[in-house]
PDB file of C-alpha atoms in Angstrom:
ATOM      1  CA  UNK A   1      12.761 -10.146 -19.262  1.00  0.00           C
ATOM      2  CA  UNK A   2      10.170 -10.292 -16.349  1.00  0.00           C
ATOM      3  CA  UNK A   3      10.799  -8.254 -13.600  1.00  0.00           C
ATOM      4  CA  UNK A   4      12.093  -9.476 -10.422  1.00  0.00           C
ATOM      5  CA  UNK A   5       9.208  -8.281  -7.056  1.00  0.00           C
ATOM      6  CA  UNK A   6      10.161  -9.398  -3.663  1.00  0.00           C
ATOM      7  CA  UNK A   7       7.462  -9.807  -1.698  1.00  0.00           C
ATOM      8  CA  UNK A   8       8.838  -8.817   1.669  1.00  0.00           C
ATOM      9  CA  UNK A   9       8.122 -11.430   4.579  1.00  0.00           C
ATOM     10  CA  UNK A  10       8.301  -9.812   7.942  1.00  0.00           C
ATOM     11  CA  UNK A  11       5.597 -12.373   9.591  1.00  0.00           C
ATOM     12  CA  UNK A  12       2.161 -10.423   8.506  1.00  0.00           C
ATOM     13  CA  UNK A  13       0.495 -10.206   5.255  1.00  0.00           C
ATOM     14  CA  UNK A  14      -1.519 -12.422   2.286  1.00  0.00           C
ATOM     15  CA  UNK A  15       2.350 -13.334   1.241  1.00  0.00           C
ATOM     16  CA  UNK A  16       0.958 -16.620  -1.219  1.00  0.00           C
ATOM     17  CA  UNK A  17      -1.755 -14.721  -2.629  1.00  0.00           C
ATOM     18  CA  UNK A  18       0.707 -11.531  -3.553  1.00  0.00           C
ATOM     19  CA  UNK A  19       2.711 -13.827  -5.163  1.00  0.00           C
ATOM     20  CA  UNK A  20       0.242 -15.554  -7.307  1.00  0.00           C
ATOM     21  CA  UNK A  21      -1.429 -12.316  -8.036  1.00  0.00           C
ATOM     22  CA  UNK A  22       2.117 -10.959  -9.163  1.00  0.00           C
ATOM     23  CA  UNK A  23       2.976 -13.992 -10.807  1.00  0.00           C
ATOM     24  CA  UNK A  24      -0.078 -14.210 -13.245  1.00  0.00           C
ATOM     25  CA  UNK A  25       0.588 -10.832 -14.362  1.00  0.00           C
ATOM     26  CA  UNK A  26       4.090 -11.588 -15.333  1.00  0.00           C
ATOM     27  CA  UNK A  27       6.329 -10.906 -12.590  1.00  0.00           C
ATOM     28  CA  UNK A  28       9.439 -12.970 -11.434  1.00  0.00           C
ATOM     29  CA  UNK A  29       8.316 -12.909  -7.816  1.00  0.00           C
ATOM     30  CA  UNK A  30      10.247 -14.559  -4.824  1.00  0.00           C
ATOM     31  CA  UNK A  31       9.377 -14.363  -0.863  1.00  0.00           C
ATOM     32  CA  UNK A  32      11.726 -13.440   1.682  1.00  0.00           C
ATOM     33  CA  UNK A  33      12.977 -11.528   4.230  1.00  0.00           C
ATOM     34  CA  UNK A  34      16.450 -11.497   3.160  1.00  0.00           C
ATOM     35  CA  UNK A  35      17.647  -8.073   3.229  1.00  0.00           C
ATOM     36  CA  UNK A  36      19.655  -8.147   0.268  1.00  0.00           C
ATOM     37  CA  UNK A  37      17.498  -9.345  -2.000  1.00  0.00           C
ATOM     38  CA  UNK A  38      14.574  -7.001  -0.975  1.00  0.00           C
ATOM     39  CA  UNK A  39      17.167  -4.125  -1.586  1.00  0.00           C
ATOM     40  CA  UNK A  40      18.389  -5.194  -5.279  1.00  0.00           C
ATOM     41  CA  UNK A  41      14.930  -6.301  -6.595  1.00  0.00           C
ATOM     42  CA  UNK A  42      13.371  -4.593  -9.037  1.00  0.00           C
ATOM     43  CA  UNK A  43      10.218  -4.051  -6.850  1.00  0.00           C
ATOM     44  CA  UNK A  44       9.482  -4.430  -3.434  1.00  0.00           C
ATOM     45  CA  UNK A  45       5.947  -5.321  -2.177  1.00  0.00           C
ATOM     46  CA  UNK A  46       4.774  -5.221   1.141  1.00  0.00           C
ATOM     47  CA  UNK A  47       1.863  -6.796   2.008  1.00  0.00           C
ATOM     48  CA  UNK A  48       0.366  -6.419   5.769  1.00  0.00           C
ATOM     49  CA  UNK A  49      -2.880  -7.607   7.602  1.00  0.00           C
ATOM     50  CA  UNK A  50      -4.121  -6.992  11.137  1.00  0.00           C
ATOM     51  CA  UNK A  51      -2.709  -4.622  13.698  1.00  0.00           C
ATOM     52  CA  UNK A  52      -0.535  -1.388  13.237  1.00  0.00           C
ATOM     53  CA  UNK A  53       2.258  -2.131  15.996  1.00  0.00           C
ATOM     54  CA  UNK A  54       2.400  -6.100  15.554  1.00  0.00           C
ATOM     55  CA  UNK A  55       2.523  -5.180  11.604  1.00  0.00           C
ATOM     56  CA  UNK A  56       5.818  -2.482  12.623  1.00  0.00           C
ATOM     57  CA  UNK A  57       7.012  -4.630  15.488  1.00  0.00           C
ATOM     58  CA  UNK A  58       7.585  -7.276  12.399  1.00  0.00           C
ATOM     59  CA  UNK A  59       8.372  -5.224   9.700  1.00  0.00           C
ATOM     60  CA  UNK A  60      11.355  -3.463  12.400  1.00  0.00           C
ATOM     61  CA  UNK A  61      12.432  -7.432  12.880  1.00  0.00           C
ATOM     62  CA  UNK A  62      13.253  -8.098   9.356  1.00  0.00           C
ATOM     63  CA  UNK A  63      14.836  -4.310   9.034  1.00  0.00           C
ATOM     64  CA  UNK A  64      12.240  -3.307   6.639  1.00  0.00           C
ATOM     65  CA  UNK A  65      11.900   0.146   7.460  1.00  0.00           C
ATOM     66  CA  UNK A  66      15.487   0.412   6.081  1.00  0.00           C
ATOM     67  CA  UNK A  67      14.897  -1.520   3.529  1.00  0.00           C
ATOM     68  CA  UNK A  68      12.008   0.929   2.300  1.00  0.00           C
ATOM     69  CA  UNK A  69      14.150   3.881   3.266  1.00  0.00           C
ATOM     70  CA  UNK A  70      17.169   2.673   0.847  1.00  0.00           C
ATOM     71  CA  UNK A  71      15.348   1.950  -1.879  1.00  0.00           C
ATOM     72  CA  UNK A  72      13.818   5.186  -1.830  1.00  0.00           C
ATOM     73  CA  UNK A  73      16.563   6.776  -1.358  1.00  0.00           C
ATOM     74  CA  UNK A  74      17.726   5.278  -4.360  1.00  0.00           C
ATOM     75  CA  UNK A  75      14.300   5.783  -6.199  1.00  0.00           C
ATOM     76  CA  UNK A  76      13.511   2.086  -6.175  1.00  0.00           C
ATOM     77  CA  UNK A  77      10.273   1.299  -6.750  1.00  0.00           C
ATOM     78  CA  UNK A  78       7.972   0.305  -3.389  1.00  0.00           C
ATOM     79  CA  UNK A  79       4.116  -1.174  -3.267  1.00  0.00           C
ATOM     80  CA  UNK A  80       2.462  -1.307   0.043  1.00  0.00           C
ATOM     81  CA  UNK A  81      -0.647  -3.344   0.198  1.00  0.00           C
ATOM     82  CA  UNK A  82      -3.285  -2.512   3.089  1.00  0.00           C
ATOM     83  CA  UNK A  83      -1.236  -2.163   6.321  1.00  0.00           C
ATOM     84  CA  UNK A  84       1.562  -2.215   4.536  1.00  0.00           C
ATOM     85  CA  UNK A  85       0.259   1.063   3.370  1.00  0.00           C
ATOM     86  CA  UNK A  86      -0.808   2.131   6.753  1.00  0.00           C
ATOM     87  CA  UNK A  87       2.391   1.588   7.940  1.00  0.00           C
ATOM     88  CA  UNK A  88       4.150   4.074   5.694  1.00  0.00           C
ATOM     89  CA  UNK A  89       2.807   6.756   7.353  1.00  0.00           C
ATOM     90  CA  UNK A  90       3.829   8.673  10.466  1.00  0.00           C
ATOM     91  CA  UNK A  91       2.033   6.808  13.421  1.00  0.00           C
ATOM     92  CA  UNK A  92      -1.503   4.380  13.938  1.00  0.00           C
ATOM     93  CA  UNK A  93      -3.305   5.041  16.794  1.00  0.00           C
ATOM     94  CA  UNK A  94      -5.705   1.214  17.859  1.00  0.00           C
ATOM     95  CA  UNK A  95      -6.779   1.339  20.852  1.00  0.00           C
ATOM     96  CA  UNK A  96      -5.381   4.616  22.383  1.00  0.00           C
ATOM     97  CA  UNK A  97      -2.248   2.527  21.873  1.00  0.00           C
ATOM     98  CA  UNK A  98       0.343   5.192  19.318  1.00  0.00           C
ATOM     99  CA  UNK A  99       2.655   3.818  16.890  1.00  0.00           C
ATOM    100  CA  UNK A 100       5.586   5.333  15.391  1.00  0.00           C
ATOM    101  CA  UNK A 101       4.905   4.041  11.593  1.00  0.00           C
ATOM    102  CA  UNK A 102       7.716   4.400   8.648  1.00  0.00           C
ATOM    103  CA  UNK A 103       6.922   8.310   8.107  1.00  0.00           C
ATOM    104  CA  UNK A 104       7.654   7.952   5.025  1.00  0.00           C
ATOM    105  CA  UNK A 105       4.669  10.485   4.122  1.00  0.00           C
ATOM    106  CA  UNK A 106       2.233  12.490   7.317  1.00  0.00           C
ATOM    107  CA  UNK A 107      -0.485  11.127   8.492  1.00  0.00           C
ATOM    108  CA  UNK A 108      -2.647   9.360  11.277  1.00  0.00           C
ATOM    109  CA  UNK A 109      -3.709   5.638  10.464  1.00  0.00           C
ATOM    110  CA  UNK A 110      -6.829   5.968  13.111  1.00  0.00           C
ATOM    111  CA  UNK A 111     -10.461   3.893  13.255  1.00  0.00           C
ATOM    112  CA  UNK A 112     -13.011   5.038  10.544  1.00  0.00           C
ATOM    113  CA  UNK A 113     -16.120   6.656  12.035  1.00  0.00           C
ATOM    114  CA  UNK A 114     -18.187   4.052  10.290  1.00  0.00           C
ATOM    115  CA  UNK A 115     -21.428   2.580  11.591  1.00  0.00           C
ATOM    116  CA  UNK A 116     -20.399  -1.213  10.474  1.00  0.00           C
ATOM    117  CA  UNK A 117     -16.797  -2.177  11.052  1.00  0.00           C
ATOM    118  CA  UNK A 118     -14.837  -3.561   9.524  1.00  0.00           C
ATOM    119  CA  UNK A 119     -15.243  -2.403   5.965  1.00  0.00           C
ATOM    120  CA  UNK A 120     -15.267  -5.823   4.655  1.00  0.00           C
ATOM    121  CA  UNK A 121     -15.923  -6.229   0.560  1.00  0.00           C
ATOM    122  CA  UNK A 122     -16.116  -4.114  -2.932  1.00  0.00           C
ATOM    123  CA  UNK A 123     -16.147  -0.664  -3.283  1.00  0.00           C
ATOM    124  CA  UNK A 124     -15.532   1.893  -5.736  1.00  0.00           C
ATOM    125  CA  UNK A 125     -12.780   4.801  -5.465  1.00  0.00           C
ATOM    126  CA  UNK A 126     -12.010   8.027  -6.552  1.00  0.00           C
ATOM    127  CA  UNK A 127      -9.085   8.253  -8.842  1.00  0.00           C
ATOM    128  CA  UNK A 128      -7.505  11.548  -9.272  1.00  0.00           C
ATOM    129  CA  UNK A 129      -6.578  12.484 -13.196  1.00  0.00           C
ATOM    130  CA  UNK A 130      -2.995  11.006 -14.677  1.00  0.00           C
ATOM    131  CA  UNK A 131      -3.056   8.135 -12.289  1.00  0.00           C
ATOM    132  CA  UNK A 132      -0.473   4.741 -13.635  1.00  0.00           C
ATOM    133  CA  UNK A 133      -1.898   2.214 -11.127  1.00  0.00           C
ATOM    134  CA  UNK A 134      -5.046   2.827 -12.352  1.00  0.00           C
ATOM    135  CA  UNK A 135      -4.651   3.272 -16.096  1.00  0.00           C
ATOM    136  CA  UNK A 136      -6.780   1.511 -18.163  1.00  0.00           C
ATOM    137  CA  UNK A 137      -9.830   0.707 -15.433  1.00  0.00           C
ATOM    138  CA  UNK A 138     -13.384   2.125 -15.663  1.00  0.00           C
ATOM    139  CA  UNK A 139     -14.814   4.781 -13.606  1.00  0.00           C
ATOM    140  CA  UNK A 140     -16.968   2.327 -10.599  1.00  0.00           C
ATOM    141  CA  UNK A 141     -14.399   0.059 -10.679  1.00  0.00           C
ATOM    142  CA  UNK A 142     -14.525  -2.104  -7.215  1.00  0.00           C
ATOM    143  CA  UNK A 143     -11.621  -3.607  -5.427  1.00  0.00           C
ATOM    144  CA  UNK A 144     -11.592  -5.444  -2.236  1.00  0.00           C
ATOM    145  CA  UNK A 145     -11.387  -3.960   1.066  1.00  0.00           C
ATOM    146  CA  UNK A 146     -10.685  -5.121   4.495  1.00  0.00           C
ATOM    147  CA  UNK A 147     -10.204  -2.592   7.301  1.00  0.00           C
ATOM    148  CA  UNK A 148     -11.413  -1.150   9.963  1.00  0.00           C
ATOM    149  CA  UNK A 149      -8.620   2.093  10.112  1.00  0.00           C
ATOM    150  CA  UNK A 150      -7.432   4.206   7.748  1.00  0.00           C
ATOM    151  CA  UNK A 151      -5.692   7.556   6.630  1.00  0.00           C
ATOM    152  CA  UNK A 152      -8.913  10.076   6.956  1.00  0.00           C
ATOM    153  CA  UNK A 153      -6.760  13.339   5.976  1.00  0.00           C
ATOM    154  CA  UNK A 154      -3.946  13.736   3.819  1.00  0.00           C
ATOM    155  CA  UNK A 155      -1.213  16.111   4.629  1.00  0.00           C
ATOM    156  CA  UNK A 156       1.272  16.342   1.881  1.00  0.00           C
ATOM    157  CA  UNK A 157       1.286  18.887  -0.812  1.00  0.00           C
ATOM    158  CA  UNK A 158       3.416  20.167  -3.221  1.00  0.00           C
ATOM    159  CA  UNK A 159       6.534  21.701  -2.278  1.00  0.00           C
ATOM    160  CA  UNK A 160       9.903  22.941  -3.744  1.00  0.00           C
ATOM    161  CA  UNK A 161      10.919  20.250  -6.191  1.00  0.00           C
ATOM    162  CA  UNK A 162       8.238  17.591  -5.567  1.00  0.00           C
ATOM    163  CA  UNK A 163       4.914  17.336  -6.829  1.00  0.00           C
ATOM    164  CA  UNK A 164       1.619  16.130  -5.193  1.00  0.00           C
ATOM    165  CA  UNK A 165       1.387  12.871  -4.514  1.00  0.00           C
ATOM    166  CA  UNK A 166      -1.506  11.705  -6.544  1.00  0.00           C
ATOM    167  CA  UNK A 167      -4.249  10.219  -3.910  1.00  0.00           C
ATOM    168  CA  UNK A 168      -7.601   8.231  -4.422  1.00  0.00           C
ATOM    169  CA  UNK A 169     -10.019   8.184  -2.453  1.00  0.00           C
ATOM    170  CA  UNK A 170     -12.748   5.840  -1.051  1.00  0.00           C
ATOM    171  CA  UNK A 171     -15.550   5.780   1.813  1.00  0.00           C
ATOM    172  CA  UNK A 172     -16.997   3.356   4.263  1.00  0.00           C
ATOM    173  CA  UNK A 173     -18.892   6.162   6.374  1.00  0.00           C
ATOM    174  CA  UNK A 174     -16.358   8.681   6.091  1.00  0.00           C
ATOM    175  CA  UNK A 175     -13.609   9.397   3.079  1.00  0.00           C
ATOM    176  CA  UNK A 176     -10.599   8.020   3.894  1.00  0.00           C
ATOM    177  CA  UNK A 177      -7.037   7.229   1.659  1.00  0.00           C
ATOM    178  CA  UNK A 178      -7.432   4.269  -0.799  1.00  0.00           C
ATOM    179  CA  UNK A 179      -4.343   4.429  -2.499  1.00  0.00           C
ATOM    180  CA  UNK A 180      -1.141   6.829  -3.055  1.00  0.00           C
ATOM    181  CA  UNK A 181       1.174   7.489  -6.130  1.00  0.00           C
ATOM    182  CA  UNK A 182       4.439   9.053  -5.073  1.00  0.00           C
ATOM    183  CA  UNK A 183       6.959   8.724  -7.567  1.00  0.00           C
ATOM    184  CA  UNK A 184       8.666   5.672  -6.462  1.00  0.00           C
ATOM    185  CA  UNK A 185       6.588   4.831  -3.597  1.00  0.00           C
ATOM    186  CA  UNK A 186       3.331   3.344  -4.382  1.00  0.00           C
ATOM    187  CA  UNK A 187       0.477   2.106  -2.048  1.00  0.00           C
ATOM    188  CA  UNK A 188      -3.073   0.533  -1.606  1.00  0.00           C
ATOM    189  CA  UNK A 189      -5.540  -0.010   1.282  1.00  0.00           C
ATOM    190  CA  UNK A 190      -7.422  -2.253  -0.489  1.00  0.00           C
ATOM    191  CA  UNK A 191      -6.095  -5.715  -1.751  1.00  0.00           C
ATOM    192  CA  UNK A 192      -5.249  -5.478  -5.632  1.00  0.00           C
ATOM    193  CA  UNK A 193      -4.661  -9.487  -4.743  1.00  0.00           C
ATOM    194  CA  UNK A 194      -8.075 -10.511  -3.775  1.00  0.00           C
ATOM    195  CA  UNK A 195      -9.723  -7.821  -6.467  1.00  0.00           C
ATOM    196  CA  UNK A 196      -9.682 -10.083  -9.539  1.00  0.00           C
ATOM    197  CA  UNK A 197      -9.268  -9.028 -13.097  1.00  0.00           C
ATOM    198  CA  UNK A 198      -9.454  -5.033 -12.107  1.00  0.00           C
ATOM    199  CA  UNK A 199      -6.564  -5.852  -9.640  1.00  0.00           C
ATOM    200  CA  UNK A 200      -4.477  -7.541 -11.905  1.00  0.00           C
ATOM    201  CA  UNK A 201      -4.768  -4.288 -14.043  1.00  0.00           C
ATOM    202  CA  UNK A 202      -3.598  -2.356 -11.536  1.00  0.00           C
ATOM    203  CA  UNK A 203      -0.514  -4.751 -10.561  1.00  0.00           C
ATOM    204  CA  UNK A 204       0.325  -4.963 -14.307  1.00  0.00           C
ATOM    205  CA  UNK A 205       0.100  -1.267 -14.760  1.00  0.00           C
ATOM    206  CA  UNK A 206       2.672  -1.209 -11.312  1.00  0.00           C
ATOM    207  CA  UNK A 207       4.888  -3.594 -12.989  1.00  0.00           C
ATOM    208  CA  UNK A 208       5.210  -1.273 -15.677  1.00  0.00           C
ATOM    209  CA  UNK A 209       6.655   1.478 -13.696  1.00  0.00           C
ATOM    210  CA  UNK A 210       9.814  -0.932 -12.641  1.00  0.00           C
TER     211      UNK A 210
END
């Protein structure tokens, strides 16, 4: 049976082109903000372009930050997509303006020190050994980007009774956070959506983990 993703619609984010993406690698994939359904799915996507605090200002309208936090707490599977990744982390800082993100894992979203912003198109990234999202895909592999802030330092290590997140890592003048595997919670700055066939890997490989 195909899996059932909600694509969570909180008023920011490529919401048609998740669900295409999603769909053509098998998923059973509906949009909405309805709280219930986003909590029983068997995946939860959230998508998210432009600004930190409009992106949290929406997601906080639609209750997704306790949607997230449930199905966590549950160990429900989770896929942020660009700053719907940025958002999962403690704050975003655009400018000088601080935003209490998610926290669902430390960390600063903040402008990248690069001399052409925004990092617009394909780049490779560093995957760390035993990755799932990125199982099967080449060494220089490029996905799509769009950005101009990012995570530049991660904070989270192991601790008692939780392993290191696995983190990959790309750079546009400086390194900073291209994607996150932490157990249930999952997350990409770049757009597996827009990346073609290398993105529909990765999705497939995500779809797997439901």
């Amino acid at each position: 049976m195909s899996k059932r993703v909600v694509v969570l619609d909180y008023g920011s984010g490529n919401l048609r082109s998740a669900e295409r993406a999603l769909a053509r690698v098998g998923a059973d994939v509906t949009v909405t903000a309805d709280f219930d359904a986003a909590i029983e799915a068997d995946g939860l996507v959230v998508p998210g372009v432009g600004a930190f605090a409009a992106c949290m200002e929406g997601l906080k309208g639609v209750r997704g930050d306790q949607i997230v936090g449930r199905r966590l707490a549950g160990g429900r599977p989770v896929l942020g997509i660009c700053v719907g990744m940025q958002i999962l982390f403690e704050k975003g800082v655009e400018h000088g303006v601080h935003t209490e993100g998610c926290g669902e894992w430390p960390g600063t979203v903040e402008r990248l020190d690069a001399p052409v912003l925004p990092h617009m198109g394909w780049n490779t990234v560093t995957v760390p050994e035993g990755s799932v999202l990125f199982r099967g895909l080449e060494k220089g592999t490029r996905f799509y980007f769009v950005h101009s802030y990012g995570v530049r330092e991660w904070r989270l290590e192991a601790g008692d009774g939780f392993r290191r997140p696995l983190v990959t890592w790309a750079e546009h003048g400086v390194p900073f956070v291209a994607a996150v595997e932490n157990g249930p919670l999952m997350a990409t700055q770049f757009h597996p959506e827009k990346s073609g066939d290398a993105g529909a890997v990765l999705l497939s490989n995500w779809l797997s983990t439901l």
